[in-house]
């Protein structure tokens, strides 16, 4: 009982002090929703992050996914498309124009779709885990 009392008397953590029920970062991120309330829109365009949530007022100034989404897209979609292209070449041996006709549009469609999904997911996880830019302590 004493441990619970000590935990409840601690001041709230710095940063976001709003009281919102926890949301699942995976479903919120993949849905492009606000990482705090799960209702507002995260994106103002296809890949551009909005200024803030219109539902709960969360400022999206913290949101910086960096190059992470692009790296994941390159690795995942590249693995799938190259694997399928190699399998098709070995098993069927189609002419080169067939490869171009199939794999270039598939790569573009999958990459753009995955880029938005992964960017939303990484921003939701960034909010959930309170990830910040690394800083050096120069005391």
One Martini backbone bead per residue (centre of mass of N, CA, C, O) as a GRO file, in nm:
protein
  139
    1UNK     BB    1   0.056   0.063  -0.019
    2UNK     BB    2   0.300   0.258  -0.002
    3UNK     BB    3   0.380   0.247  -0.304
    4UNK     BB    4   0.116   0.367  -0.416
    5UNK     BB    5   0.135   0.641  -0.272
    6UNK     BB    6   0.404   0.731  -0.400
    7UNK     BB    7   0.303   0.723  -0.696
    8UNK     BB    8   0.053   0.924  -0.661
    9UNK     BB    9   0.246   1.175  -0.551
   10UNK     BB   10   0.356   1.223  -0.811
   11UNK     BB   11   0.436   1.412  -1.049
   12UNK     BB   12   0.382   1.486  -1.349
   13UNK     BB   13   0.495   1.451  -1.639
   14UNK     BB   14   0.649   1.590  -1.872
   15UNK     BB   15   0.446   1.761  -2.102
   16UNK     BB   16   0.179   1.581  -2.154
   17UNK     BB   17  -0.127   1.656  -1.943
   18UNK     BB   18  -0.347   1.531  -2.075
   19UNK     BB   19  -0.668   1.366  -2.057
   20UNK     BB   20  -0.640   1.058  -2.221
   21UNK     BB   21  -0.708   0.786  -2.360
   22UNK     BB   22  -0.557   0.525  -2.463
   23UNK     BB   23  -0.408   0.447  -2.772
   24UNK     BB   24  -0.346   0.271  -3.053
   25UNK     BB   25  -0.071   0.326  -3.247
   26UNK     BB   26  -0.129   0.145  -3.491
   27UNK     BB   27  -0.420   0.230  -3.570
   28UNK     BB   28  -0.367   0.534  -3.573
   29UNK     BB   29  -0.127   0.544  -3.772
   30UNK     BB   30  -0.263   0.387  -4.012
   31UNK     BB   31  -0.516   0.603  -4.008
   32UNK     BB   32  -0.419   0.906  -3.964
   33UNK     BB   33  -0.428   0.987  -3.659
   34UNK     BB   34  -0.431   1.107  -3.363
   35UNK     BB   35  -0.214   1.014  -3.096
   36UNK     BB   36  -0.410   1.104  -2.857
   37UNK     BB   37  -0.734   1.068  -2.952
   38UNK     BB   38  -0.799   0.928  -3.253
   39UNK     BB   39  -0.963   1.152  -3.442
   40UNK     BB   40  -0.787   1.329  -3.577
   41UNK     BB   41  -0.590   1.456  -3.821
   42UNK     BB   42  -0.255   1.419  -3.930
   43UNK     BB   43  -0.306   1.490  -4.226
   44UNK     BB   44  -0.317   1.748  -4.487
   45UNK     BB   45  -0.204   1.546  -4.686
   46UNK     BB   46  -0.050   1.285  -4.806
   47UNK     BB   47   0.250   1.364  -4.634
   48UNK     BB   48   0.153   1.603  -4.470
   49UNK     BB   49   0.163   1.759  -4.176
   50UNK     BB   50  -0.011   1.903  -3.959
   51UNK     BB   51  -0.041   2.139  -3.707
   52UNK     BB   52  -0.309   2.002  -3.574
   53UNK     BB   53  -0.562   1.911  -3.372
   54UNK     BB   54  -0.914   1.966  -3.391
   55UNK     BB   55  -1.005   1.806  -3.133
   56UNK     BB   56  -0.752   1.841  -2.894
   57UNK     BB   57  -0.490   2.040  -2.979
   58UNK     BB   58  -0.248   1.902  -3.083
   59UNK     BB   59   0.079   1.959  -3.146
   60UNK     BB   60   0.283   1.865  -3.441
   61UNK     BB   61   0.586   1.964  -3.379
   62UNK     BB   62   0.714   1.677  -3.291
   63UNK     BB   63   0.682   1.566  -3.580
   64UNK     BB   64   0.960   1.342  -3.681
   65UNK     BB   65   1.043   1.085  -3.899
   66UNK     BB   66   1.220   1.134  -4.127
   67UNK     BB   67   1.380   0.849  -4.288
   68UNK     BB   68   1.229   0.595  -4.187
   69UNK     BB   69   1.001   0.537  -4.394
   70UNK     BB   70   1.188   0.507  -4.644
   71UNK     BB   71   1.352   0.269  -4.542
   72UNK     BB   72   1.120   0.068  -4.502
   73UNK     BB   73   1.018   0.077  -4.793
   74UNK     BB   74   1.270  -0.018  -4.935
   75UNK     BB   75   1.293  -0.291  -4.787
   76UNK     BB   76   1.009  -0.412  -4.828
   77UNK     BB   77   0.940  -0.353  -5.132
   78UNK     BB   78   1.206  -0.451  -5.248
   79UNK     BB   79   1.179  -0.743  -5.157
   80UNK     BB   80   0.914  -0.809  -5.303
   81UNK     BB   81   0.977  -0.721  -5.598
   82UNK     BB   82   1.243  -0.871  -5.643
   83UNK     BB   83   1.137  -1.151  -5.572
   84UNK     BB   84   0.914  -1.162  -5.792
   85UNK     BB   85   1.096  -1.105  -6.036
   86UNK     BB   86   1.281  -1.350  -6.000
   87UNK     BB   87   1.067  -1.566  -6.007
   88UNK     BB   88   0.958  -1.495  -6.289
   89UNK     BB   89   1.224  -1.531  -6.446
   90UNK     BB   90   1.279  -1.830  -6.368
   91UNK     BB   91   0.986  -1.960  -6.436
   92UNK     BB   92   0.916  -1.787  -6.728
   93UNK     BB   93   1.084  -1.579  -6.903
   94UNK     BB   94   1.020  -1.292  -6.977
   95UNK     BB   95   1.020  -1.014  -7.115
   96UNK     BB   96   1.124  -0.698  -7.031
   97UNK     BB   97   0.849  -0.543  -7.072
   98UNK     BB   98   0.696  -0.701  -6.852
   99UNK     BB   99   0.854  -0.602  -6.613
  100UNK     BB  100   0.793  -0.303  -6.652
  101UNK     BB  101   0.477  -0.329  -6.650
  102UNK     BB  102   0.468  -0.449  -6.354
  103UNK     BB  103   0.693  -0.321  -6.143
  104UNK     BB  104   0.666  -0.014  -6.158
  105UNK     BB  105   0.370   0.029  -6.067
  106UNK     BB  106   0.386  -0.146  -5.812
  107UNK     BB  107   0.606   0.018  -5.669
  108UNK     BB  108   0.458   0.291  -5.659
  109UNK     BB  109   0.201   0.207  -5.510
  110UNK     BB  110   0.331   0.069  -5.260
  111UNK     BB  111   0.513   0.305  -5.169
  112UNK     BB  112   0.299   0.527  -5.121
  113UNK     BB  113   0.127   0.369  -4.925
  114UNK     BB  114   0.349   0.288  -4.717
  115UNK     BB  115   0.452   0.571  -4.645
  116UNK     BB  116   0.200   0.672  -4.498
  117UNK     BB  117   0.169   0.444  -4.291
  118UNK     BB  118   0.457   0.460  -4.163
  119UNK     BB  119   0.452   0.755  -4.080
  120UNK     BB  120   0.212   0.735  -3.886
  121UNK     BB  121   0.332   0.516  -3.705
  122UNK     BB  122   0.594   0.667  -3.614
  123UNK     BB  123   0.447   0.909  -3.485
  124UNK     BB  124   0.278   0.750  -3.279
  125UNK     BB  125   0.529   0.621  -3.141
  126UNK     BB  126   0.665   0.884  -3.065
  127UNK     BB  127   0.443   0.982  -2.875
  128UNK     BB  128   0.412   0.733  -2.687
  129UNK     BB  129   0.747   0.736  -2.619
  130UNK     BB  130   0.867   1.025  -2.606
  131UNK     BB  131   1.033   1.106  -2.849
  132UNK     BB  132   1.354   1.257  -2.901
  133UNK     BB  133   1.600   1.445  -2.949
  134UNK     BB  134   1.921   1.430  -2.910
  135UNK     BB  135   2.113   1.528  -2.614
  136UNK     BB  136   2.364   1.706  -2.469
  137UNK     BB  137   2.528   1.702  -2.156
  138UNK     BB  138   2.672   2.021  -2.049
  139UNK     BB  139   2.798   2.035  -1.717
   0.00000   0.00000   0.00000
